[in-house]
Each structure stands twice: as C-alpha cells, then as structure tokens.
mmCIF file of C-alpha atoms in Angstrom:
data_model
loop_
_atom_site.group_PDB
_atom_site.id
_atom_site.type_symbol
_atom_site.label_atom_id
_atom_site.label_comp_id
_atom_site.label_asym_id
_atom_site.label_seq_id
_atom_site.Cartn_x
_atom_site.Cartn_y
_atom_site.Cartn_z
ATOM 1 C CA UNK A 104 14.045 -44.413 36.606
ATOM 2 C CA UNK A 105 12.240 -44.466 33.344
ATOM 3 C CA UNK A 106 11.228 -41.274 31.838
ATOM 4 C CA UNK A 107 7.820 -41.328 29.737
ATOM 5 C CA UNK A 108 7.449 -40.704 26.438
ATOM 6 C CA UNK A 109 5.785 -36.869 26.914
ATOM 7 C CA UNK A 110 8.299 -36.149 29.003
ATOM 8 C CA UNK A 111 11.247 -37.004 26.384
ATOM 9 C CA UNK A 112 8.751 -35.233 23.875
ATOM 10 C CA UNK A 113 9.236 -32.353 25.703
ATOM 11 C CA UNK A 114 12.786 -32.064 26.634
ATOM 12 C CA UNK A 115 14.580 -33.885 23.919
ATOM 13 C CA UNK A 116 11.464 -34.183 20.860
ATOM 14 C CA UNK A 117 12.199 -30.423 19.577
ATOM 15 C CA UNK A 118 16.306 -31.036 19.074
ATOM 16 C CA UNK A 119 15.459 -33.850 16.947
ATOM 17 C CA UNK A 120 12.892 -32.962 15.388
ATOM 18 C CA UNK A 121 15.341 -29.727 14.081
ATOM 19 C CA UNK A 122 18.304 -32.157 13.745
ATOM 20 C CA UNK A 123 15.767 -34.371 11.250
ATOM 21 C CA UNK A 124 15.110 -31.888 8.808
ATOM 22 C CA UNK A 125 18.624 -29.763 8.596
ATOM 23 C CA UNK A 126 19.736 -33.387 7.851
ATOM 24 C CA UNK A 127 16.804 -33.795 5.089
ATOM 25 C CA UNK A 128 17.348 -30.343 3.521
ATOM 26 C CA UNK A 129 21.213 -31.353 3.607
ATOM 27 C CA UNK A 130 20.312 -34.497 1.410
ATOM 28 C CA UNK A 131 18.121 -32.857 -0.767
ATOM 29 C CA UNK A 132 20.605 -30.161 -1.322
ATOM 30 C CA UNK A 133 23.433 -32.950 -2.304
ATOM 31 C CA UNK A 134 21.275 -34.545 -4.480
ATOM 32 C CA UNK A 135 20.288 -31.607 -6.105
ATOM 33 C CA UNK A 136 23.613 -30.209 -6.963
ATOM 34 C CA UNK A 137 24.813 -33.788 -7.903
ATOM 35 C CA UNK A 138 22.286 -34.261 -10.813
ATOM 36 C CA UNK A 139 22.637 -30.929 -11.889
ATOM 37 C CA UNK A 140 26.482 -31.465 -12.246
ATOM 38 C CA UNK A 141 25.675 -35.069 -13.745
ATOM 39 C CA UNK A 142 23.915 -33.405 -16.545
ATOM 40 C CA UNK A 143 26.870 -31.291 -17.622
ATOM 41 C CA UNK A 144 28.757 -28.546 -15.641
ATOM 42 C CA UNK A 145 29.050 -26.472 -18.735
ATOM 43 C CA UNK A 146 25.185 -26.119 -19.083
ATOM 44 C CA UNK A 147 24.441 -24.685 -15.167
ATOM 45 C CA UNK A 148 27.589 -22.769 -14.227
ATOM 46 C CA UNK A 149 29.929 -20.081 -16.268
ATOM 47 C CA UNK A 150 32.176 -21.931 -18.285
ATOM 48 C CA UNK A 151 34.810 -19.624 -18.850
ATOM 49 C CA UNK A 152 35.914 -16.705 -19.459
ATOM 50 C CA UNK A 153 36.476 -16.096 -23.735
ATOM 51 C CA UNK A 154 39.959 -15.362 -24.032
ATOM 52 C CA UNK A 155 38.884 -12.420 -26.545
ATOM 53 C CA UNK A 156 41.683 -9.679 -26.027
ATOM 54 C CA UNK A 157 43.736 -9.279 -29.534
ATOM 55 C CA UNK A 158 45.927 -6.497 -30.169
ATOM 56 C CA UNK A 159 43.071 -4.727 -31.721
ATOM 57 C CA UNK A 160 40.302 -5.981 -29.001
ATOM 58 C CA UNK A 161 40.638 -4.970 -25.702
ATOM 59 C CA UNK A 162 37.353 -6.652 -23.991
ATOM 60 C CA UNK A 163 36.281 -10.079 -23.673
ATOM 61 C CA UNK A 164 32.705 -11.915 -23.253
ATOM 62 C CA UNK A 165 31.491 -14.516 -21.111
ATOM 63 C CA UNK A 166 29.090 -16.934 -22.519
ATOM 64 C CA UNK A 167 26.275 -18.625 -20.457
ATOM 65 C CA UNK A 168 23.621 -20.849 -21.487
ATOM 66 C CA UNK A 169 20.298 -20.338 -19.239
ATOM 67 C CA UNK A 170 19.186 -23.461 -17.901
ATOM 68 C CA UNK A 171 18.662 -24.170 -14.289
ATOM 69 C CA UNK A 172 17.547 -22.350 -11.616
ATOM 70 C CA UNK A 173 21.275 -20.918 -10.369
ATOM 71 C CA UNK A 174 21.638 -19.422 -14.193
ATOM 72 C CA UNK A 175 18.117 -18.112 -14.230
ATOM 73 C CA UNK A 176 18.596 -16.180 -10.982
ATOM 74 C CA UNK A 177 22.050 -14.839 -12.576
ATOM 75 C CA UNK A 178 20.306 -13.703 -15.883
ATOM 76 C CA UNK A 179 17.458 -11.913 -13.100
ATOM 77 C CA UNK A 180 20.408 -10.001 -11.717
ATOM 78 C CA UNK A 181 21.924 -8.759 -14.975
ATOM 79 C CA UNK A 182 18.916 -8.422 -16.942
ATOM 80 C CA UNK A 183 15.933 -6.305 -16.451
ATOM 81 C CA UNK A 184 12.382 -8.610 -17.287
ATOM 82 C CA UNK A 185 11.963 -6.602 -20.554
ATOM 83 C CA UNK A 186 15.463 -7.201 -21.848
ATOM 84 C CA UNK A 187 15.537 -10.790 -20.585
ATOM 85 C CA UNK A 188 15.681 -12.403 -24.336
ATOM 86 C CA UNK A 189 18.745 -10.160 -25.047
ATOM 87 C CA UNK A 190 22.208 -11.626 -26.453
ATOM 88 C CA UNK A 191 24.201 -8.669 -25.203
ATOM 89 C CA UNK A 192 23.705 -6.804 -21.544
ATOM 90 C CA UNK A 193 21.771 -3.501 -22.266
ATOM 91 C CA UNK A 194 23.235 -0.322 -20.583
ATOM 92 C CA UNK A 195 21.462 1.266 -17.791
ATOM 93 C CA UNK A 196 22.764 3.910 -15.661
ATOM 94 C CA UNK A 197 19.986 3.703 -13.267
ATOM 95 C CA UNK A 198 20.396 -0.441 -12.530
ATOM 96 C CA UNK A 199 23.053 -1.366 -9.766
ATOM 97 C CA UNK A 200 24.805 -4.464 -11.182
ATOM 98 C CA UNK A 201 26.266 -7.071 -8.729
ATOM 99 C CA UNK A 202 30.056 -6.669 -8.317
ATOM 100 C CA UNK A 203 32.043 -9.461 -10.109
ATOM 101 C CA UNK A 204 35.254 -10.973 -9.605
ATOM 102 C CA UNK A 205 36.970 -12.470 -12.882
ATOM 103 C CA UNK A 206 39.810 -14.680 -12.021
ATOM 104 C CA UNK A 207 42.811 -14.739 -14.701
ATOM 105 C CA UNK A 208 43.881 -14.318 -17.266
ATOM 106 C CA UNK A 209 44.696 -18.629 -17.811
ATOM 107 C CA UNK A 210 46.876 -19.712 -20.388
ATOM 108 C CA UNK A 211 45.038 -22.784 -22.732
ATOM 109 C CA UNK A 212 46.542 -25.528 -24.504
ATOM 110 C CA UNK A 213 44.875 -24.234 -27.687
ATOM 111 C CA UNK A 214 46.832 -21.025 -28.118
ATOM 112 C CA UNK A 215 49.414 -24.242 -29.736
ATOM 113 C CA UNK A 216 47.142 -24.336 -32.384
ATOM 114 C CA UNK A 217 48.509 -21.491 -34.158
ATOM 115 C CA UNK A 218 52.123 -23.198 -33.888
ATOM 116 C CA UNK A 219 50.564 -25.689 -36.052
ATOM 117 C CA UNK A 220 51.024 -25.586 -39.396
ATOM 118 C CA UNK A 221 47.603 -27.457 -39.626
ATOM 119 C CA UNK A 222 45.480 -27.920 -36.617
ATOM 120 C CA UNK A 223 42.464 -29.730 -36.274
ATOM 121 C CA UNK A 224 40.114 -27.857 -33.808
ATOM 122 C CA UNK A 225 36.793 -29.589 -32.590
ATOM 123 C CA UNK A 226 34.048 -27.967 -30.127
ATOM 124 C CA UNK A 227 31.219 -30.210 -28.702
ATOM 125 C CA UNK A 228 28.248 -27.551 -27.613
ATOM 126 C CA UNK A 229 29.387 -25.062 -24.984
ATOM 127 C CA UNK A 230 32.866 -26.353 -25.775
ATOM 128 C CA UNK A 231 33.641 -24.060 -28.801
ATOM 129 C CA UNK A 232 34.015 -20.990 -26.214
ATOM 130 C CA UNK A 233 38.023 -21.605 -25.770
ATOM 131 C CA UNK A 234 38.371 -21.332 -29.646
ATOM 132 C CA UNK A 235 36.958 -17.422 -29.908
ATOM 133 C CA UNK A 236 39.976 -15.927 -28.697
ATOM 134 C CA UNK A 237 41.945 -18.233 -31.525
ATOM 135 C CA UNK A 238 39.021 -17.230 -33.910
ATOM 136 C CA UNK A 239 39.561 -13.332 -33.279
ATOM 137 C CA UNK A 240 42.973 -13.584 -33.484
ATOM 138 C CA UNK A 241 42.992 -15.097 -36.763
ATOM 139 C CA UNK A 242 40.353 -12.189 -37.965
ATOM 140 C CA UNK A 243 42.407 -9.856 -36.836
ATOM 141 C CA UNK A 244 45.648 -10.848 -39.009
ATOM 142 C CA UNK A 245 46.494 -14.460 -39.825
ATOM 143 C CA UNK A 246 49.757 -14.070 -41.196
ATOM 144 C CA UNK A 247 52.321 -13.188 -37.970
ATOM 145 C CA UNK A 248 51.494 -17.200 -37.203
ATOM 146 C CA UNK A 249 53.229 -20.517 -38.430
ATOM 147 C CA UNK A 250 49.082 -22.110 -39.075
ATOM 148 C CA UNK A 251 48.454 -22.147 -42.591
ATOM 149 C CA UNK A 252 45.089 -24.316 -42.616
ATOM 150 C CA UNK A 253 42.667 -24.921 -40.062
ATOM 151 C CA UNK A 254 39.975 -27.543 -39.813
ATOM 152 C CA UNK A 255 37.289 -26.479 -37.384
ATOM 153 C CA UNK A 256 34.719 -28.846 -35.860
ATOM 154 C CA UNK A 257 31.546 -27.948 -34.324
ATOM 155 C CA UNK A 258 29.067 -30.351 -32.766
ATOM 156 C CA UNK A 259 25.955 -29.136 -31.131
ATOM 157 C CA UNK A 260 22.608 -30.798 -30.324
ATOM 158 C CA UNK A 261 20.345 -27.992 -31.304
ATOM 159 C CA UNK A 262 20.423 -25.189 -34.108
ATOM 160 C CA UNK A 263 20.396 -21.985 -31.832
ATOM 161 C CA UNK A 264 23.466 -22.561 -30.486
ATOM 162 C CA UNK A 265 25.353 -22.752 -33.718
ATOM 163 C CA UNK A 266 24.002 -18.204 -33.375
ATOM 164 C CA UNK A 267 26.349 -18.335 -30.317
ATOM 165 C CA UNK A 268 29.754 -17.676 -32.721
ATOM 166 C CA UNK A 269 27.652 -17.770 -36.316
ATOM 167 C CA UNK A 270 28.849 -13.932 -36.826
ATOM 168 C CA UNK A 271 32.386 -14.493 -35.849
ATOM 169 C CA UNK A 272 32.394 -17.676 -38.801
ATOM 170 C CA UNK A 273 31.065 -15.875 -40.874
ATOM 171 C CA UNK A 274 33.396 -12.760 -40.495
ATOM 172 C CA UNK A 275 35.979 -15.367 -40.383
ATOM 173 C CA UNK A 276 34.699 -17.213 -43.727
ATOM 174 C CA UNK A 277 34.379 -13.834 -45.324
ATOM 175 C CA UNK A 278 37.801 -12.516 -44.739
ATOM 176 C CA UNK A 279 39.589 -15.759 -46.280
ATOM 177 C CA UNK A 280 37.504 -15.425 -49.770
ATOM 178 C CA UNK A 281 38.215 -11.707 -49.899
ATOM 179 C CA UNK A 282 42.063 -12.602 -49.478
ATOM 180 C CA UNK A 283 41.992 -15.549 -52.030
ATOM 181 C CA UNK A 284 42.478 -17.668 -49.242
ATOM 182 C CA UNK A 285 39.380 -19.974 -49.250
ATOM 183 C CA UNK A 286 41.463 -23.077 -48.254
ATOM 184 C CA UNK A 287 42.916 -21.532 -45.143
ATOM 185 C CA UNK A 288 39.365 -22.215 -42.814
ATOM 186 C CA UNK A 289 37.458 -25.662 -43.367
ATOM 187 C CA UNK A 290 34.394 -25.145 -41.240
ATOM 188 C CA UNK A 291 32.310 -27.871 -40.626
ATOM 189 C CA UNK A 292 28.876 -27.581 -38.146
ATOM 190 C CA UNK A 293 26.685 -30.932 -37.358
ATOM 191 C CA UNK A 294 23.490 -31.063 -35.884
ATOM 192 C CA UNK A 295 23.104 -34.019 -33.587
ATOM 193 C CA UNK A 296 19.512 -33.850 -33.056
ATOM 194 C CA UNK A 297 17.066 -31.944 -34.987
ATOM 195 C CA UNK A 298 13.676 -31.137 -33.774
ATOM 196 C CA UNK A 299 12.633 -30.080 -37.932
ATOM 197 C CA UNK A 300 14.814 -26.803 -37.790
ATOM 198 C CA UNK A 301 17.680 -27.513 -40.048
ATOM 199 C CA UNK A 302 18.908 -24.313 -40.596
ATOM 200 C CA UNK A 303 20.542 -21.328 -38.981
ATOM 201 C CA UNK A 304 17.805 -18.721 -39.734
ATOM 202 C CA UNK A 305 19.132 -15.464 -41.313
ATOM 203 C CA UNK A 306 19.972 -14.732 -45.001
ATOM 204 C CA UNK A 307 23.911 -13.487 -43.893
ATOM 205 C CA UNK A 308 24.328 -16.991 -42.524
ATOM 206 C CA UNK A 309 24.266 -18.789 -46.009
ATOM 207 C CA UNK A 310 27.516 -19.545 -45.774
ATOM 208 C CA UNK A 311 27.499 -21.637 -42.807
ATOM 209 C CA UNK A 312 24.243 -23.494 -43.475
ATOM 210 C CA UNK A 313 26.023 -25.207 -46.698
ATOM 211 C CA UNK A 314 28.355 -25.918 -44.202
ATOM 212 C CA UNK A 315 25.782 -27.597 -41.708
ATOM 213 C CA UNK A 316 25.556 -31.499 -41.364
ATOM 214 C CA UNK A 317 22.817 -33.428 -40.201
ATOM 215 C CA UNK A 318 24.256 -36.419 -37.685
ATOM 216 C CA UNK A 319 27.196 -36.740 -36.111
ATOM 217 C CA UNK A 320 31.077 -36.932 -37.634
ATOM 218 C CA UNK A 321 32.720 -39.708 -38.991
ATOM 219 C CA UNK A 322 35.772 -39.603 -37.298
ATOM 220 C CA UNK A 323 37.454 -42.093 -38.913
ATOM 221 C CA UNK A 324 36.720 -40.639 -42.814
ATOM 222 C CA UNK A 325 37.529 -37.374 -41.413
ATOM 223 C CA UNK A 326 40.984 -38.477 -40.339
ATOM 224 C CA UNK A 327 41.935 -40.376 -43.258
ATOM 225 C CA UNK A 328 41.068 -37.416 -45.534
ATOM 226 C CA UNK A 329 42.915 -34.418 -43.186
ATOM 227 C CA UNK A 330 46.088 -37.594 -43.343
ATOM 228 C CA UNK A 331 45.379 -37.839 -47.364
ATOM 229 C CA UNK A 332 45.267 -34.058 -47.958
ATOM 230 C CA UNK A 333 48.100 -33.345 -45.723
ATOM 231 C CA UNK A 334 50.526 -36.401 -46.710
ATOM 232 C CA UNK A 335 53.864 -36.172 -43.865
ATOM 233 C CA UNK A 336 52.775 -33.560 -42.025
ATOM 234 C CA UNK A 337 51.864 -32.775 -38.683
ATOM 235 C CA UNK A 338 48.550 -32.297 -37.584
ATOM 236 C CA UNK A 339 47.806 -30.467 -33.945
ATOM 237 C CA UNK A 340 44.233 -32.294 -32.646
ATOM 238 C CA UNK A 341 42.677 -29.674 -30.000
ATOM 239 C CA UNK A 342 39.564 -30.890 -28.333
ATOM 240 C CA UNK A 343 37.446 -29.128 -26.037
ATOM 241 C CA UNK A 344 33.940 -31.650 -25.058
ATOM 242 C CA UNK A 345 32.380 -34.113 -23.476
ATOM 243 C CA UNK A 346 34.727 -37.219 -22.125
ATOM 244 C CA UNK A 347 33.475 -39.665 -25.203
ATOM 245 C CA UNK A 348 34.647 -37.216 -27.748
ATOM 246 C CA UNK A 349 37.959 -36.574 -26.108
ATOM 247 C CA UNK A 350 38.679 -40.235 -25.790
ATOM 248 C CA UNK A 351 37.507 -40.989 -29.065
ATOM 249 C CA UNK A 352 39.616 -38.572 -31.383
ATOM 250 C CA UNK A 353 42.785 -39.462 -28.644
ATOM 251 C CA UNK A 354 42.526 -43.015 -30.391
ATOM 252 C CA UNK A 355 42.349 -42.115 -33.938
ATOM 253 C CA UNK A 356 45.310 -39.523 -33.356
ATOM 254 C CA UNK A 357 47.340 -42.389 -31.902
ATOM 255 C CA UNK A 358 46.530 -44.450 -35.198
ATOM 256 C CA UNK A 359 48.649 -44.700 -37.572
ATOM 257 C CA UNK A 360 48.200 -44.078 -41.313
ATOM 258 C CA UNK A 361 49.234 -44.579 -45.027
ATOM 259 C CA UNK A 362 49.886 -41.157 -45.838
ATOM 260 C CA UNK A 363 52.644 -40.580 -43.075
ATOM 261 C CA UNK A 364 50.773 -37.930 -41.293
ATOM 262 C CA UNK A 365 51.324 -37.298 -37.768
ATOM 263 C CA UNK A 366 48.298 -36.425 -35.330
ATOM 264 C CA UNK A 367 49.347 -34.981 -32.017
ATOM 265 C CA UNK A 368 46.261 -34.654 -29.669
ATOM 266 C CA UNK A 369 45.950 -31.911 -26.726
ATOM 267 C CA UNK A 370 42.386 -31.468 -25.167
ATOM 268 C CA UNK A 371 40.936 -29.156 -22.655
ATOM 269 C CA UNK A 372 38.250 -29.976 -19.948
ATOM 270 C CA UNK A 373 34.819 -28.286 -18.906
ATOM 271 C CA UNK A 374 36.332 -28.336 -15.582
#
C-alpha cells in the first residue's frame, strides 16, 4: 500500500527532521573542540596547577591565558567587567565565586632538576608554568640542594608573556648578585616573533631585557658551550613544550661530544 509523501511528512518528517540537526550540532560541536585542541591545549584549557608551596609559601597560583570562548566565560565567572584586565583575582565579599575542585598534589619529573648538579631547564610559552615551583624554591634557599648552576630557557612568541614570571626572574636574578653568586642562574628569554615591541616594558625589568633574544635558539651552539663550560659532567635536560622542541633537544642530548659531558633528557607534556 503506498503511503504519500504528506502523509510520511506528517508521521515520520518531524523525527527526522530533529534527528538531522542533533546530528549537525553534534558535528559542529566535534569540529569545534578538535581545532581548538589542534591549536594547542595549553592556550584554551588550565594547564596546571603551579606547584608553588615552599616551606615558606603556603599557596599556589594557577595560570591561564584568555583565548577562546571556554576561557573567556571562566575569566566572566571570576572576574567582575571592571576588574577584567587584572593579573591577580580582586577580593570581594559580596561576589559568590564558583566552587572549584583542584586535583593533586602531582609529583613532576622536574623536581630532578635540583638533584642535578647542572640542569638545563627550557619552557616553550605556557610551558614555563612547571618550573615556578623549582623557581620559588630556589628563592627561598638554594643551598639544602645538590644544583649548583642552572641554565634556564624561555621561548615565547610574544613579549607579554615573558610579564607572566618576569618578577619571580628578577627576584631570582637579584638574589644571586646580592650573594656573589651571579654564575649560579643563566637566564636566557627569546622572542620568536616580534610585532616591533622588543622589550619587556618596566624600568625593574632591565635585567631581563639584556637577557632577551630576538629569534629562536641555536640548539646546537647552546649545547656545545653548556658541554665546553661543564667538561665531564652531567647535565639534567628538562623540557616542558611543544612536540618539535621536545624531540629536538632529545637528539642533541643523545649526541655525543668532545668535552665528555653527559646530557640526560626528561620532558614533561601539556597533557
């Protein structure tokens, strides 16, 4: 018996017409969360948590870079509109804040960088955040630990993030000249792309601008010095970026070199 078309309209026309678009809104979702995570998980979603705590610091921070429309509507929740170009969370009595639920405390591969007698620490972008609990624990007192020089590496593509942790260098950098130790901390910031800004913009900052490159690294001379400088010793490589970068500085570790100098690499993920 052959049912006409008005009739199927009726009876079956609404369930897939519904069907049609919970599958469309279903794609579009997918494809939505796959390019954001495409264009780098650390940029859209909380990183991680800073492993801050020291003995003398009993709070920690959480770091999160506003772009995307799942940040933006995290910042609206925190933040009131007036207060929305704030680095630090204003306090307000009268605001309910959503509840949050903090997962941890993690151990990281980089805490091994203080068993180091020299470690070689490199951050691409959002990837410095594992290194502030080393940082503070250094500022705090250096001299409980076996690490006697540290090389740290930061790579970012624009200048304001370098303001994320520029206090904490500088601190840092400041303590080390006050104790005659100017060797112990080698800090070295490039700028990957520069948009005319070549500078972090603040007079206490000096320090780290005549430590800011334009371009990236060169791995290879930066390896052969770190060997030269450090002839038959051990060198902990910690590496916390993009895939590229890992890969890259897990080859020149495995190199070998004139000097005798051993690198042994350990990386952490953004995931």
């Amino acid at each position: 018996m052959a049912v006409s078309w008005r009739s199927w309209l009726a009876n079956e026309g609404v369930k897939h017409l519904c069907l049609l678009i919970w599958l469309s809104m279903n794609v579009l979702l997918f494809w939505k969360t796959f390019l954001l995570y495409n264009q780098g998980p650390e940029y859209h979603y909380l990183h991680q948590m800073l492993g801050c705590p020291t003995e003398t610091k009993a709070t920690f921070g959480v770091h999160l870079k506003i772009v995307g429309d799942w940040t933006e509507r995290f910042r609206d929740l925190l933040l009131p509109p007036s207060s929305q170009d704030s680095e630090i969370l204003p306090f307000i009595q009268s605001r309910n804040y959503p509840k949050l639920y903090i997962d941890g405390p993690f151990g990281s591969p980089f805490e091994e960088s203080l068993n180091y007698e020299i470690s070689l620490c490199v951050a691409g972008g959002i990837g410095v955040t594992p290194f502030a609990s080393i940082l503070n624990t250094l500022l705090d007192d250096w001299k409980p630990y076996k690490l006697r020089r540290l090389y740290f590496i930061w790579v970012c593509r624009d200048i304001q993030s370098f303001r994320w942790f520029a206090d904490l260098l500088c601190m840092l950098h400041n303590k080390f000249w006050q104790e005659n130790r100017p060797d112990y901390v080698n800090i070295q910031l490039y700028l990957s792309q520069t948009d005319g800004i070549q500078k972090i913009i603040g007079e206490k900052y000096h320090a780290l601008n005549s430590r800011l490159f334009i371009g990236r690294p060169r791995w290879k001379l930066l390896f052969d010095e770190i060997a030269k400088y450090n002839r038959g010793k051990t060198v902990g490589v910690f590496c916390c970026g993009p895939n590229s970068l890992s890969k890259t500085l897990h080859k020149l570790s495995n190199q070998n070199n004139s000097y005798g100098t051993t690198f042994e690499y350990n990386k952490e993920s953004f995931s």
